[in-house]
PDB file of C-alpha atoms in Angstrom:
ATOM      1  CA  PRO A 299      77.490 184.694  64.182  1.00 86.00           C
ATOM      2  CA  MET A 300      77.238 188.113  65.857  1.00 93.00           C
ATOM      3  CA  ASP A 301      74.535 186.817  68.092  1.00 92.00           C
ATOM      4  CA  TYR A 302      76.754 184.070  69.408  1.00 93.00           C
ATOM      5  CA  VAL A 303      79.503 186.383  69.653  1.00 94.00           C
ATOM      6  CA  ASN A 304      77.420 188.767  71.663  1.00 94.00           C
ATOM      7  CA  ALA A 305      76.189 186.144  73.917  1.00 94.00           C
ATOM      8  CA  HIS A 306      79.149 183.898  74.216  1.00 95.00           C
ATOM      9  CA  GLY A 307      82.201 185.891  73.026  1.00 94.00           C
ATOM     10  CA  ALA A 308      84.238 185.845  69.718  1.00 96.00           C
ATOM     11  CA  ASP A 309      86.751 182.992  70.938  1.00 97.00           C
ATOM     12  CA  ALA A 310      83.890 180.761  72.065  1.00 97.00           C
ATOM     13  CA  THR A 311      82.151 181.107  68.627  1.00 96.00           C
ATOM     14  CA  ARG A 312      85.377 180.664  66.859  1.00 96.00           C
ATOM     15  CA  PHE A 313      85.896 177.297  68.991  1.00 97.00           C
ATOM     16  CA  GLY A 314      82.520 176.237  68.455  1.00 96.00           C
ATOM     17  CA  VAL A 315      82.670 176.888  64.423  1.00 94.00           C
ATOM     18  CA  ILE A 316      86.253 175.052  64.426  1.00 95.00           C
ATOM     19  CA  TRP A 317      85.263 172.203  66.948  1.00 95.00           C
ATOM     20  CA  GLN A 318      82.205 171.055  64.627  1.00 94.00           C
ATOM     21  CA  SER A 319      84.379 171.206  61.342  1.00 92.00           C
ATOM     22  CA  MET A 320      85.764 167.511  61.145  1.00 85.00           C
ATOM     23  CA  GLY A 321      86.418 167.363  57.592  1.00 77.00           C
ATOM     24  CA  GLY A 322      83.108 167.157  55.767  1.00 71.00           C
ATOM     25  CA  GLN A 323      81.875 169.890  53.700  1.00 71.00           C
ATOM     26  CA  ASP A 324      78.664 170.366  55.822  1.00 79.00           C
ATOM     27  CA  ILE A 325      78.459 170.481  59.634  1.00 81.00           C
ATOM     28  CA  ARG A 326      75.364 170.043  61.921  1.00 83.00           C
ATOM     29  CA  TRP A 327      75.418 173.251  63.862  1.00 86.00           C
ATOM     30  CA  ASP A 328      75.210 172.954  67.518  1.00 90.00           C
ATOM     31  CA  GLU A 329      75.214 176.004  69.835  1.00 93.00           C
ATOM     32  CA  ALA A 330      76.440 173.507  72.511  1.00 96.00           C
ATOM     33  CA  ALA A 331      79.952 173.643  71.031  1.00 95.00           C
ATOM     34  CA  VAL A 332      79.981 177.505  71.466  1.00 96.00           C
ATOM     35  CA  VAL A 333      79.011 177.126  75.209  1.00 97.00           C
ATOM     36  CA  ALA A 334      81.754 174.434  75.447  1.00 97.00           C
ATOM     37  CA  GLY A 335      84.197 177.151  74.004  1.00 97.00           C
ATOM     38  CA  LYS A 336      83.010 179.371  76.420  1.00 97.00           C
ATOM     39  CA  LYS A 337      83.604 176.973  79.171  1.00 98.00           C
ATOM     40  CA  PHE A 338      87.112 175.990  77.781  1.00 98.00           C
ATOM     41  CA  ALA A 339      88.361 179.725  77.886  1.00 98.00           C
ATOM     42  CA  ASN A 340      87.415 180.013  81.452  1.00 98.00           C
ATOM     43  CA  LYS A 341      89.206 176.846  81.956  1.00 98.00           C
ATOM     44  CA  ILE A 342      92.467 178.554  80.160  1.00 98.00           C
ATOM     45  CA  TRP A 343      91.824 181.484  82.533  1.00 97.00           C
ATOM     46  CA  ASN A 344      91.915 179.599  85.642  1.00 98.00           C
ATOM     47  CA  ALA A 345      94.726 177.261  84.756  1.00 98.00           C
ATOM     48  CA  SER A 346      96.743 180.179  83.725  1.00 97.00           C
ATOM     49  CA  ARG A 347      95.879 182.007  86.874  1.00 96.00           C
ATOM     50  CA  PHE A 348      97.150 179.068  88.830  1.00 96.00           C
ATOM     51  CA  VAL A 349     100.386 178.879  86.991  1.00 95.00           C
ATOM     52  CA  ILE A 350     100.989 182.656  87.339  1.00 93.00           C
ATOM     53  CA  THR A 351     100.306 182.563  91.072  1.00 92.00           C
ATOM     54  CA  ARG A 352     102.526 179.707  91.633  1.00 91.00           C
ATOM     55  CA  ASN A 353     105.319 181.570  89.828  1.00 87.00           C
ATOM     56  CA  ALA A 354     104.709 184.949  91.263  1.00 82.00           C
ATOM     57  CA  ASN A 355     108.268 185.005  93.158  1.00 72.00           C
ATOM     58  CA  SER A 356     110.221 183.601  90.688  1.00 69.00           C
ATOM     59  CA  LYS A 357     112.051 184.307  87.077  1.00 61.00           C
ATOM     60  CA  PHE A 358     108.966 183.406  85.175  1.00 60.00           C
ATOM     61  CA  GLU A 359     109.947 185.552  82.123  1.00 55.00           C
ATOM     62  CA  THR A 360     113.274 183.948  81.732  1.00 48.00           C
ATOM     63  CA  ARG A 361     111.825 180.384  81.125  1.00 50.00           C
ATOM     64  CA  ASN A 362     112.161 179.390  77.383  1.00 55.00           C
ATOM     65  CA  SER A 363     112.340 176.130  75.707  1.00 53.00           C
ATOM     66  CA  LYS A 364     116.120 175.889  75.916  1.00 57.00           C
ATOM     67  CA  GLN A 365     115.832 176.211  79.846  1.00 58.00           C
ATOM     68  CA  ALA A 366     113.266 173.791  79.823  1.00 57.00           C
ATOM     69  CA  GLN A 367     115.196 171.153  77.900  1.00 60.00           C
ATOM     70  CA  ASN A 368     117.697 171.402  80.795  1.00 66.00           C
ATOM     71  CA  LEU A 369     115.115 170.656  83.445  1.00 69.00           C
ATOM     72  CA  LYS A 370     115.783 167.756  85.863  1.00 71.00           C
ATOM     73  CA  LEU A 371     112.558 165.653  85.593  1.00 75.00           C
ATOM     74  CA  LYS A 372     112.059 164.727  89.253  1.00 79.00           C
ATOM     75  CA  THR A 373     108.691 162.962  88.787  1.00 87.00           C
ATOM     76  CA  SER A 374     107.029 160.780  86.282  1.00 90.00           C
ATOM     77  CA  ALA A 375     104.349 163.574  85.742  1.00 92.00           C
ATOM     78  CA  ASP A 376     107.193 165.843  84.765  1.00 91.00           C
ATOM     79  CA  LYS A 377     108.322 163.581  82.005  1.00 91.00           C
ATOM     80  CA  GLN A 378     104.909 162.829  81.127  1.00 95.00           C
ATOM     81  CA  ILE A 379     103.806 166.060  80.428  1.00 95.00           C
ATOM     82  CA  LEU A 380     106.599 167.278  78.275  1.00 94.00           C
ATOM     83  CA  VAL A 381     106.379 164.255  76.210  1.00 95.00           C
ATOM     84  CA  ALA A 382     102.696 164.849  75.770  1.00 97.00           C
ATOM     85  CA  LEU A 383     103.551 168.549  74.892  1.00 96.00           C
ATOM     86  CA  ARG A 384     105.946 167.734  72.107  1.00 95.00           C
ATOM     87  CA  LYS A 385     103.626 165.107  70.739  1.00 98.00           C
ATOM     88  CA  THR A 386     100.922 167.680  70.789  1.00 98.00           C
ATOM     89  CA  LYS A 387     102.713 170.349  69.178  1.00 97.00           C
ATOM     90  CA  LYS A 388     103.746 167.930  66.388  1.00 98.00           C
ATOM     91  CA  LEU A 389     100.168 166.702  65.812  1.00 98.00           C
ATOM     92  CA  VAL A 390      98.433 170.179  66.022  1.00 98.00           C
ATOM     93  CA  GLU A 391     101.009 171.685  63.636  1.00 97.00           C
ATOM     94  CA  ARG A 392     100.404 168.802  61.254  1.00 98.00           C
ATOM     95  CA  GLY A 393      96.859 169.459  61.340  1.00 97.00           C
ATOM     96  CA  ILE A 394      97.126 173.016  60.862  1.00 96.00           C
ATOM     97  CA  GLU A 395      99.399 172.554  57.864  1.00 96.00           C
ATOM     98  CA  LYS A 396      96.803 170.052  56.221  1.00 96.00           C
ATOM     99  CA  TYR A 397      94.058 172.700  56.903  1.00 94.00           C
ATOM    100  CA  GLU A 398      92.666 170.000  59.438  1.00 95.00           C
ATOM    101  CA  PHE A 399      91.543 172.608  62.064  1.00 96.00           C
ATOM    102  CA  GLY A 400      88.888 170.836  63.525  1.00 96.00           C
ATOM    103  CA  PRO A 401      90.905 167.837  64.388  1.00 97.00           C
ATOM    104  CA  ALA A 402      93.841 170.023  65.330  1.00 98.00           C
ATOM    105  CA  LEU A 403      91.828 171.617  67.842  1.00 98.00           C
ATOM    106  CA  HIS A 404      90.219 168.589  69.306  1.00 98.00           C
ATOM    107  CA  ILE A 405      94.264 167.432  70.049  1.00 98.00           C
ATOM    108  CA  ALA A 406      94.657 170.684  71.525  1.00 98.00           C
ATOM    109  CA  TYR A 407      91.762 170.865  73.768  1.00 98.00           C
ATOM    110  CA  ASP A 408      92.514 167.362  74.934  1.00 98.00           C
ATOM    111  CA  PHE A 409      96.085 167.979  75.842  1.00 98.00           C
ATOM    112  CA  PHE A 410      95.088 171.151  77.698  1.00 98.00           C
ATOM    113  CA  TRP A 411      92.129 169.972  79.577  1.00 98.00           C
ATOM    114  CA  HIS A 412      93.087 166.619  80.416  1.00 98.00           C
ATOM    115  CA  ASP A 413      96.993 166.109  80.295  1.00 98.00           C
ATOM    116  CA  PHE A 414      97.831 169.638  81.571  1.00 98.00           C
ATOM    117  CA  CYS A 415      94.906 170.354  83.913  1.00 98.00           C
ATOM    118  CA  ASP A 416      93.497 167.293  85.355  1.00 97.00           C
ATOM    119  CA  VAL A 417      96.692 165.425  85.444  1.00 97.00           C
ATOM    120  CA  TYR A 418      99.724 167.595  85.692  1.00 97.00           C
ATOM    121  CA  ILE A 419      98.241 170.747  87.410  1.00 97.00           C
ATOM    122  CA  GLU A 420      96.660 168.483  89.899  1.00 96.00           C
ATOM    123  CA  ALA A 421      99.907 166.543  90.786  1.00 94.00           C
ATOM    124  CA  THR A 422     101.910 169.598  91.188  1.00 94.00           C
ATOM    125  CA  LYS A 423      99.601 170.835  93.961  1.00 92.00           C
ATOM    126  CA  THR A 424     101.450 168.675  96.214  1.00 89.00           C
ATOM    127  CA  GLN A 425     104.839 169.715  94.812  1.00 84.00           C
ATOM    128  CA  GLN A 426     105.966 173.109  95.977  1.00 79.00           C
ATOM    129  CA  ASP A 427     109.528 173.444  94.283  1.00 86.00           C
ATOM    130  CA  GLU A 428     111.099 175.490  91.539  1.00 85.00           C
ATOM    131  CA  ASN A 429     111.530 172.999  89.040  1.00 85.00           C
ATOM    132  CA  THR A 430     107.957 172.143  88.943  1.00 89.00           C
ATOM    133  CA  ASN A 431     107.111 175.863  88.887  1.00 89.00           C
ATOM    134  CA  THR A 432     109.451 175.904  85.812  1.00 87.00           C
ATOM    135  CA  ILE A 433     107.847 173.124  84.052  1.00 91.00           C
ATOM    136  CA  LEU A 434     104.407 174.605  84.551  1.00 93.00           C
ATOM    137  CA  ALA A 435     105.578 178.088  83.290  1.00 91.00           C
ATOM    138  CA  TYR A 436     107.027 176.519  80.247  1.00 91.00           C
ATOM    139  CA  VAL A 437     104.085 174.268  79.546  1.00 94.00           C
ATOM    140  CA  LEU A 438     101.710 177.097  79.819  1.00 95.00           C
ATOM    141  CA  ARG A 439     103.664 179.421  77.338  1.00 93.00           C
ATOM    142  CA  GLU A 440     103.631 176.741  74.888  1.00 95.00           C
ATOM    143  CA  VAL A 441     100.244 175.787  75.208  1.00 97.00           C
ATOM    144  CA  LEU A 442      99.122 179.354  74.740  1.00 96.00           C
ATOM    145  CA  LYS A 443     101.266 179.194  71.518  1.00 96.00           C
ATOM    146  CA  ILE A 444      99.165 176.129  70.267  1.00 97.00           C
ATOM    147  CA  LEU A 445      95.625 177.474  71.276  1.00 98.00           C
ATOM    148  CA  HIS A 446      96.234 180.874  69.752  1.00 97.00           C
ATOM    149  CA  PRO A 447      95.303 180.112  66.044  1.00 96.00           C
ATOM    150  CA  PHE A 448      92.008 178.869  67.754  1.00 98.00           C
ATOM    151  CA  MET A 449      91.280 181.296  70.283  1.00 98.00           C
ATOM    152  CA  PRO A 450      93.272 184.462  69.762  1.00 97.00           C
ATOM    153  CA  HIS A 451      91.657 186.895  72.041  1.00 97.00           C
ATOM    154  CA  VAL A 452      91.876 184.933  75.399  1.00 97.00           C
ATOM    155  CA  THR A 453      95.367 183.430  74.728  1.00 97.00           C
ATOM    156  CA  GLU A 454      96.862 187.060  73.811  1.00 96.00           C
ATOM    157  CA  GLU A 455      95.087 188.354  76.914  1.00 95.00           C
ATOM    158  CA  ILE A 456      96.636 185.785  79.061  1.00 95.00           C
ATOM    159  CA  TRP A 457     100.043 186.146  77.462  1.00 94.00           C
ATOM    160  CA  GLN A 458     100.271 190.050  78.188  1.00 92.00           C
ATOM    161  CA  LYS A 459      99.437 189.187  81.861  1.00 89.00           C
ATOM    162  CA  LEU A 460     102.686 187.075  81.825  1.00 87.00           C
ATOM    163  CA  PRO A 461     106.072 188.809  82.960  1.00 79.00           C
ATOM    164  CA  HIS A 462     108.115 189.477  79.980  1.00 71.00           C
ATOM    165  CA  ALA A 463     111.746 190.544  79.726  1.00 59.00           C
ATOM    166  CA  THR A 464     110.965 192.677  76.809  1.00 66.00           C
ATOM    167  CA  GLU A 465     107.639 193.793  75.123  1.00 71.00           C
ATOM    168  CA  SER A 466     106.035 190.936  73.537  1.00 81.00           C
ATOM    169  CA  TRP A 467     102.953 189.717  71.600  1.00 88.00           C
ATOM    170  CA  LEU A 468     102.005 186.157  71.416  1.00 89.00           C
ATOM    171  CA  ILE A 469     101.127 186.443  67.683  1.00 85.00           C
ATOM    172  CA  VAL A 470     104.694 187.200  66.604  1.00 83.00           C
ATOM    173  CA  GLU A 471     106.107 184.067  68.886  1.00 86.00           C
ATOM    174  CA  ARG A 472     107.845 181.264  67.269  1.00 80.00           C
ATOM    175  CA  TRP A 473     106.127 178.236  67.032  1.00 76.00           C
TER     176      TRP A 473
END
């Protein structure tokens, strides 16, 4: 494992191990899963940088779940991302509670890569309003919480780059 950690990073190695554990006792080891974890970590960084840049001139640190519940959903993309987020949180939580870490990671990965990045972030590139930025910030915060058990180093590092009203650590945030 240390060779993989040295070559690809701890989060990518952790991702690769969890990604391949789908319930059976044995896994057929494939280094490609570790490489995929490294690419996923890069995707997390890039999406986070986009959201942080979009929210540079706003009250990013005050956006919480209570505030997000009161948002005006102006587009169908706004509604779809929040519905998908709620569903993902429930499924990942259920997977973690059942010690089904591989399937839970697959669900989190699919949400982040496809629903958040491929669909919602792309849709927001033509929307330049405060409401959209609030939803982006809220979803990023929540997705970092979802991904933290699987990729703790990269998610904590990004969390520390987010503006906070008080000192905050991702590991102690409420789910």
